Amino acid sequence: MSLTVGFLGAGFMGRAHTHALTRLPLTDDRRVERAILLGRDADRTAAAAEHLGFDRATTDRAEAVTACDVFYVLGPNDVHAEASVAALDAGCDVLCEKPLARSATEADRMVAAAEDSDAVTATGFNYRWVPALRYARELIGSGEIGTVRRFRGRYLQNWLLDPDAPWSWRCSADRAGSGALGDLGAHVIDLARWLVGEIAVVDGETTTHVDHRPAPGGTDQRPVTVDDHVSAELAFEDGATGQIECSRVEPGRANDLTVEIVGSEGSIRFSLPRLNELELVDADESGVRRVDVTGPDTPGGERWWPPGHVLGWDHTFVAENAAFLDAVSEREGYTPDFATGRAVQRVLDAIQASAKAGERRSVHSESRRD
Amino acid sequence: MSLTVGFLGAGFMGRAHTHALTRLPLTDDRRVERAILLGRDADRTAAAAEHLGFDRATTDRAEAVTACDVFYVLGPNDVHAEASVAALDAGCDVLCEKPLARSATEADRMVAAAEDSDAVTATGFNYRWVPALRYARELIGSGEIGTVRRFRGRYLQNWLLDPDAPWSWRCSADRAGSGALGDLGAHVIDLARWLVGEIAVVDGETTTHVDHRPAPGGTDQRPVTVDDHVSAELAFEDGATGQIECSRVEPGRANDLTVEIVGSEGSIRFSLPRLNELELVDADESGVRRVDVTGPDTPGGERWWPPGHVLGWDHTFVAENAAFLDAVSEREGYTPDFATGRAVQRVLDAIQASAKAGERRSVHSESRRD
Amino acid sequence: MSLTVGFLGAGFMGRAHTHALTRLPLTDDRRVERAILLGRDADRTAAAAEHLGFDRATTDRAEAVTACDVFYVLGPNDVHAEASVAALDAGCDVLCEKPLARSATEADRMVAAAEDSDAVTATGFNYRWVPALRYARELIGSGEIGTVRRFRGRYLQNWLLDPDAPWSWRCSADRAGSGALGDLGAHVIDLARWLVGEIAVVDGETTTHVDHRPAPGGTDQRPVTVDDHVSAELAFEDGATGQIECSRVEPGRANDLTVEIVGSEGSIRFSLPRLNELELVDADESGVRRVDVTGPDTPGGERWWPPGHVLGWDHTFVAENAAFLDAVSEREGYTPDFATGRAVQRVLDAIQASAKAGERRSVHSESRRD
Amino acid sequence: MSLTVGFLGAGFMGRAHTHALTRLPLTDDRRVERAILLGRDADRTAAAAEHLGFDRATTDRAEAVTACDVFYVLGPNDVHAEASVAALDAGCDVLCEKPLARSATEADRMVAAAEDSDAVTATGFNYRWVPALRYARELIGSGEIGTVRRFRGRYLQNWLLDPDAPWSWRCSADRAGSGALGDLGAHVIDLARWLVGEIAVVDGETTTHVDHRPAPGGTDQRPVTVDDHVSAELAFEDGATGQIECSRVEPGRANDLTVEIVGSEGSIRFSLPRLNELELVDADESGVRRVDVTGPDTPGGERWWPPGHVLGWDHTFVAENAAFLDAVSEREGYTPDFATGRAVQRVLDAIQASAKAGERRSVHSESRRD
């Protein structure tokens, strides 16, 4: 099997997905040709293409989307919709990084374009591919913790704690849609829906603790028009409730995504800094069991190493790419797809609206469980 | 210095305060005579008085409150107000366990009686006397974590997780006022106000996961008319926000009170199962520092042991009793007093009202910081 | 039941045992009169007696041991033997703090005096009374971890890390016998024998990292003639092996006693800073289970509080005193007694001899398992 | 820059090094051609070559070593020496997995062949490339923990705990040299020498808890002629001491390598299951600091991700291969080389001899610090 791929974006996500693609042949005998890299600056894009092993570079989107089977949208949030729709229109299968869009309305356009096509789509919720979280979902599904009653999710980062950390597009409502909410909350809401179920009502609070930041390389201050902290209470359709919190200004936490699912007969806790572990509580036995979720018998672990040989953050991208490209090859559905991304976005929009109005909001959704 | 004390209640709290009183002479040369124990059943009260070292027992409240300098109200919530007012009217100083009352209205009567007297009053918020939490408060007060932005508080227990755990007065709204909210939330809200400041607005959710329970020793089911789970978002007057959660049905957590205070320059985390430790984050240094708060240089530690000789839960009662009886002897004010207990109750009432109404509620308070 | 007790020593151990005695009436209806306190300085001893609630003070040992039923030897190691023998000769039951003696030879004299009497004796190995460690022993005894193969024990402290920490009798071979070995190693060896079994061969290393220290309150340097660090490999009689290490110069560890027992089917780990917890491994299930050993169903927990209400270091002294005084009252044997203390001392002596000779040493013992 | 490589071995280590090589172009613009794979079975080797992306397969060692610039010896211990020498003689640079040899004598031959060549050699001590351990070494080197006094190292696995786990070449003294000692101890001793310094004297114990195992796929029992547990006390040349322990029969520990270095002013602790973390003690501040060693400012982290995006076990192989192939390209020395591997082997041999003799042994070494 062989596929050609094109990327929009050669930054953090471009590198992460390229690393993932290089490892695929060793995990499943798949050949993926990195055909074309799309960027804005010709010289820099050419250099990046060389470094990341792409056959060629371009600054012409039309050229890019016609030169590959599968297109990856890895740029800033404000290009997600336009680039994804262009790629879909050109017949590409598309993986778009999260958050899928800046708003549910924008996501609607993307889902419509996907539905008008035969494409396989993906939203880049890579944490679904952490073996420990897949194992957690299996445990929940098999009734190990009884009826789920409570979801707790926190995603805490510190990269904007320093008021002198420079402004970027991630600080702009126009370009990013929202701040911690879309960037970090998207992951937490995706996991909440995936692990527990559809969310019916939200009650959110957003804050911007640092509302101006220096321009990159400069001294003039630019306004921060997005939140750097968000919290919300959730009500799930099936009766469970939840609490989430996301921050870009949490001291000492570089990248701490922690989720806990509490049921009538047990609970499960995962924390990203200890990605290979789960904490399990079984109401019938005493204490908290810390389990290493490593080795070939764990979900997704069959492609890696013997027990105790820990995986890292980037291993999630290998699994994600393998599953997505499998679906592409087999012309089957993939989840989380664009519809999933939109369903998450609807919850994010509802949280933002709730925070603005100071009152609870329903998630008006035709969103489906996936 | 010598004082006579009377107790209402010889159960869990009666034992805890008795243990505390026995140790006082060794920590501060104070002599406290356990003069009289008040109970409902003459025989059992006499036996308890013998065991706990009280000079005599009675079932007559009037006799009890006239037979001592200081009266401890340690019975169920529904006797707090009546017994406290009786003791105040009889000229006693009064320590009443938490929650001070079943409602702010009931607490108003108690505060009024206290104000009409010269009495020293106390509400039994014993966790203020954990050395690690006192140290946390010192750090916050000295600006170590910058401006406080966020409070997180959870108090999780599992004693009602089993649906067959028997009904008790703690399951009755009439007798207890509320469930997890009053029993556990009172501690969390007290710590929130003590560590961060006054609470202005709340947004609460309450749930009763198990709504019938077998009568003690029997098989017929009685209705549970209080919550067994509560969560709330808090807005503090000074701009910080917070999130709390309390549960009696959390698998695997016998008694897990965890609070975290996050500021612009650091954070502090305390968890009751590791009562001698704090986790400190300083935004200027890397990582999380786990500190043992033991030894004579820690707040309250001067009465105990060398560093590393850990304290337990009941040591908080020794410190609480010492401070309260100091205030009694010196005729000085003590905090947390009845007014503090009422201020906490106002927040609890607002959470309950918010949960019922499904919308945010202001805490209508003349409550003061203490 | 009523007993009179006398103490030699009103320092750290004097205070710890006094606190324990004050709580006994509340745990088992026993009345213990603190009759007489023996010290070297009349004024200071009188003040201490007043503070600790002793009826009177004396500087005359003969007077002390004739004025009480039970005598506690809580002074420096160099008075253990002489005071214990005097008390035994006077007909007292005797509790002596650990290490029982400065050498096995000295311990022989104490055991001989005990055997010549009808006395109940005790060596102050208080850690045997930690509920978590008692539970560990039960688990081992019931075969939960299969055949024991390995013992790991570390007792690390930092109070002599600073080279300017003042010299004390604990730095003198004449007065203390040894350093970290006797002070900390005695506890570790006692636990090793109690949890695993008799020790046959040792292979030890001792070091003195700081060999001079300033005189207390002065500037002249005094020689440190004992070890501040010791390690040893152990071979148990039944085939298990072990490794121990003790230090007074370990950075950051105020009082860290950690033991781990590894069997063919599981393992158990205890660490004093988290005195209420055990870590359990069952080879048949995945991961490490962290168990809170609190509540009335745990060994010794019946005298304390509901689950999750953590105990501290000094609770071990209450249990120890209760058990010892029970044995005194019932005229039954108590362990760990003087013979136990001697058996431990024989291992300590063998470690010291091994370290000196640079080769393995048998523990020449008629020592018995207890 | 371009190099051709050949591998002996397509098992666990073959896969690990192949994964590493695929990622190199993305980290340092190096092109490495996987030219030839050497195996014993023609069909299986051909299939593995296809899967792992080697140009061709062979069962002829002479062909293999003449078809590449760099040869990787990744097979069982008993082929290390012969294959390495053949590759050196053919002019290859050589990376050989650990332990370098079955004995120091065998290692001598390999070092001699290396010295007779211009080759760059490497021993596969991949844990030197864990960013957290590199950072630990920097801290030690810069005096952060003062004078090193103590090394503690444990490498615990559980894959042979089950007595029915099948026999393999790793259970044979002829083929493996030793058991836990060579397999796990080699890593621990390498880290001890790298972090602390040369080892002068050892005092070891070895045990074989399970001395027969079923033949693979069969039921007849084969003898286990190597240790499954080893412990040793170490004396370093510069005065520090240490304690190590390795096991293949430790319940619940799949792959737990833990090292702790204790100095006069602080300590450092690393544990493989939490590969991205260090625990640091600074004697001048209170407590233990847990530091995430992630992000571009950490040693080796510049090739990976932003802070908090954790690495896994296999990232060490990328760094190891990059450094080794750098040295190959630049014709510079690489450490750990064959001489390092031999120096480690000398310590292992001394431990084995000590265990056999029941007495301490000097490490007769011309081994050098590296």
PDB file of C-alpha atoms in Angstrom, chain C residues 149-150 152-154 156 161 203-205 207 209-210 229-233 235 239 241-245 247 249-253 260 262-267 269 279 281-283 285 287-288 354-355 357-360, chain D residues 149-150 152-154 156 161 203-205 207 209-210 229-233 235 239 241-245 247 249-253 260 262-267 269 279 281-283 285 287-288 354-355 357-360:
ATOM      1  CA  ARG C 149      13.320 -13.779  49.475  1.00  0.00           C
ATOM      2  CA  ARG C 150      14.549 -10.304  50.186  1.00  0.00           C
ATOM      3  CA  ARG C 152      15.369  -4.027  52.115  1.00  0.00           C
ATOM      4  CA  GLY C 153      15.620  -1.556  54.938  1.00  0.00           C
ATOM      5  CA  ARG C 154      16.773   2.030  55.075  1.00  0.00           C
ATOM      6  CA  LEU C 156      17.865   7.887  56.721  1.00  0.00           C
ATOM      7  CA  LEU C 161      24.490  16.464  57.725  1.00  0.00           C
ATOM      8  CA  ASP C 203      28.612  -8.062  55.829  1.00  0.00           C
ATOM      9  CA  GLY C 204      28.854  -4.472  56.911  1.00  0.00           C
ATOM     10  CA  GLU C 205      30.452  -1.163  56.091  1.00  0.00           C
ATOM     11  CA  THR C 207      31.708   5.339  57.623  1.00  0.00           C
ATOM     12  CA  HIS C 209      31.747  11.336  57.019  1.00  0.00           C
ATOM     13  CA  VAL C 210      32.089  14.109  59.592  1.00  0.00           C
ATOM     14  CA  HIS C 229      26.564   5.923  57.930  1.00  0.00           C
ATOM     15  CA  VAL C 230      26.295   2.169  57.805  1.00  0.00           C
ATOM     16  CA  SER C 231      25.263  -0.369  55.234  1.00  0.00           C
ATOM     17  CA  ALA C 232      25.151  -4.130  55.333  1.00  0.00           C
ATOM     18  CA  GLU C 233      24.174  -7.166  53.396  1.00  0.00           C
ATOM     19  CA  ALA C 235      21.750 -13.459  55.105  1.00  0.00           C
ATOM     20  CA  GLY C 239      17.599 -18.396  53.029  1.00  0.00           C
ATOM     21  CA  THR C 241      18.839 -12.129  51.972  1.00  0.00           C
ATOM     22  CA  GLY C 242      18.709  -8.454  52.697  1.00  0.00           C
ATOM     23  CA  GLN C 243      20.300  -5.096  52.347  1.00  0.00           C
ATOM     24  CA  ILE C 244      20.181  -2.291  54.899  1.00  0.00           C
ATOM     25  CA  GLU C 245      21.460   1.230  55.096  1.00  0.00           C
ATOM     26  CA  SER C 247      22.508   7.423  57.750  1.00  0.00           C
ATOM     27  CA  VAL C 249      23.884  12.605  56.950  1.00  0.00           C
ATOM     28  CA  GLU C 250      21.303  12.032  54.217  1.00  0.00           C
ATOM     29  CA  PRO C 251      20.264  15.327  52.640  1.00  0.00           C
ATOM     30  CA  GLY C 252      16.572  16.071  52.792  1.00  0.00           C
ATOM     31  CA  ARG C 253      15.453  13.112  54.882  1.00  0.00           C
ATOM     32  CA  GLU C 260      10.407  -3.530  51.740  1.00  0.00           C
ATOM     33  CA  VAL C 262       9.937  -9.167  48.678  1.00  0.00           C
ATOM     34  CA  GLY C 263       8.545 -12.638  48.266  1.00  0.00           C
ATOM     35  CA  SER C 264       8.003 -15.147  45.539  1.00  0.00           C
ATOM     36  CA  GLU C 265       4.427 -13.955  45.015  1.00  0.00           C
ATOM     37  CA  GLY C 266       4.376 -10.329  45.991  1.00  0.00           C
ATOM     38  CA  SER C 267       5.993  -7.559  47.941  1.00  0.00           C
ATOM     39  CA  ARG C 269       6.703  -1.588  51.145  1.00  0.00           C
ATOM     40  CA  GLU C 279       2.430  -0.342  48.963  1.00  0.00           C
ATOM     41  CA  VAL C 281       2.382  -5.882  44.982  1.00  0.00           C
ATOM     42  CA  ASP C 282       0.531  -9.075  44.179  1.00  0.00           C
ATOM     43  CA  ALA C 283       2.316 -10.956  41.414  1.00  0.00           C
ATOM     44  CA  GLU C 285      -2.409  -8.622  39.466  1.00  0.00           C
ATOM     45  CA  GLY C 287       0.687  -2.777  39.350  1.00  0.00           C
ATOM     46  CA  VAL C 288       1.289  -1.499  42.832  1.00  0.00           C
ATOM     47  CA  SER C 354      32.422  -7.158  59.932  1.00  0.00           C
ATOM     48  CA  ALA C 355      32.992  -3.548  58.960  1.00  0.00           C
ATOM     49  CA  ALA C 357      37.521  -6.700  59.633  1.00  0.00           C
ATOM     50  CA  GLY C 358      36.410  -6.142  56.063  1.00  0.00           C
ATOM     51  CA  GLU C 359      34.804  -9.547  55.858  1.00  0.00           C
ATOM     52  CA  ARG C 360      31.553 -11.346  56.492  1.00  0.00           C
TER      53      ARG C 360
ATOM     54  CA  ARG D 149      29.274   9.888  49.094  1.00  0.00           C
ATOM     55  CA  ARG D 150      26.855   7.191  48.062  1.00  0.00           C
ATOM     56  CA  ARG D 152      22.300   3.407  45.087  1.00  0.00           C
ATOM     57  CA  GLY D 153      21.282   1.465  42.026  1.00  0.00           C
ATOM     58  CA  ARG D 154      18.526  -1.050  41.466  1.00  0.00           C
ATOM     59  CA  LEU D 156      14.334  -4.832  38.945  1.00  0.00           C
ATOM     60  CA  LEU D 161       9.225 -14.426  38.359  1.00  0.00           C
ATOM     61  CA  ASP D 203      31.314  -7.471  47.583  1.00  0.00           C
ATOM     62  CA  GLY D 204      28.648  -9.426  45.824  1.00  0.00           C
ATOM     63  CA  GLU D 205      25.919 -11.982  46.341  1.00  0.00           C
ATOM     64  CA  THR D 207      21.176 -16.147  43.814  1.00  0.00           C
ATOM     65  CA  HIS D 209      15.701 -18.509  42.893  1.00  0.00           C
ATOM     66  CA  VAL D 210      14.322 -20.593  40.031  1.00  0.00           C
ATOM     67  CA  HIS D 229      19.173 -11.952  41.529  1.00  0.00           C
ATOM     68  CA  VAL D 230      22.355 -10.148  42.464  1.00  0.00           C
ATOM     69  CA  SER D 231      23.311  -7.555  45.012  1.00  0.00           C
ATOM     70  CA  ALA D 232      26.603  -5.945  45.794  1.00  0.00           C
ATOM     71  CA  GLU D 233      28.248  -3.362  47.937  1.00  0.00           C
ATOM     72  CA  ALA D 235      33.662   0.961  47.065  1.00  0.00           C
ATOM     73  CA  GLY D 239      35.980   7.152  48.616  1.00  0.00           C
ATOM     74  CA  THR D 241      30.447   3.735  48.475  1.00  0.00           C
ATOM     75  CA  GLY D 242      27.452   2.148  46.878  1.00  0.00           C
ATOM     76  CA  GLN D 243      24.868  -0.541  46.934  1.00  0.00           C
ATOM     77  CA  ILE D 244      23.304  -2.225  43.932  1.00  0.00           C
ATOM     78  CA  GLU D 245      20.672  -4.846  43.357  1.00  0.00           C
ATOM     79  CA  SER D 247      16.555  -8.972  39.817  1.00  0.00           C
ATOM     80  CA  VAL D 249      12.134 -12.107  39.778  1.00  0.00           C
ATOM     81  CA  GLU D 250      10.849  -8.945  41.441  1.00  0.00           C
ATOM     82  CA  PRO D 251       7.054  -8.996  41.659  1.00  0.00           C
ATOM     83  CA  GLY D 252       5.310  -6.089  39.984  1.00  0.00           C
ATOM     84  CA  ARG D 253       8.321  -4.407  38.421  1.00  0.00           C
ATOM     85  CA  GLU D 260      20.224   7.641  43.476  1.00  0.00           C
ATOM     86  CA  VAL D 262      23.884  11.144  47.427  1.00  0.00           C
ATOM     87  CA  GLY D 263      26.341  13.889  48.140  1.00  0.00           C
ATOM     88  CA  SER D 264      27.377  16.071  51.017  1.00  0.00           C
ATOM     89  CA  GLU D 265      25.042  18.846  49.885  1.00  0.00           C
ATOM     90  CA  GLY D 266      22.199  17.148  48.113  1.00  0.00           C
ATOM     91  CA  SER D 267      20.984  14.130  46.258  1.00  0.00           C
ATOM     92  CA  ARG D 269      17.133  10.241  42.182  1.00  0.00           C
ATOM     93  CA  GLU D 279      13.919  14.035  42.253  1.00  0.00           C
ATOM     94  CA  VAL D 281      17.307  17.336  47.161  1.00  0.00           C
ATOM     95  CA  ASP D 282      19.237  20.464  48.003  1.00  0.00           C
ATOM     96  CA  ALA D 283      20.430  20.339  51.587  1.00  0.00           C
ATOM     97  CA  GLU D 285      16.213  24.009  51.050  1.00  0.00           C
ATOM     98  CA  GLY D 287      11.992  18.931  50.852  1.00  0.00           C
ATOM     99  CA  VAL D 288      12.336  17.020  47.630  1.00  0.00           C
ATOM    100  CA  SER D 354      33.208 -12.203  45.077  1.00  0.00           C
ATOM    101  CA  ALA D 355      29.858 -13.951  45.259  1.00  0.00           C
ATOM    102  CA  ALA D 357      34.271 -16.781  47.089  1.00  0.00           C
ATOM    103  CA  GLY D 358      32.125 -15.170  49.758  1.00  0.00           C
ATOM    104  CA  GLU D 359      34.524 -12.308  50.186  1.00  0.00           C
ATOM    105  CA  ARG D 360      35.334  -8.857  48.874  1.00  0.00           C
TER     106      ARG D 360
END
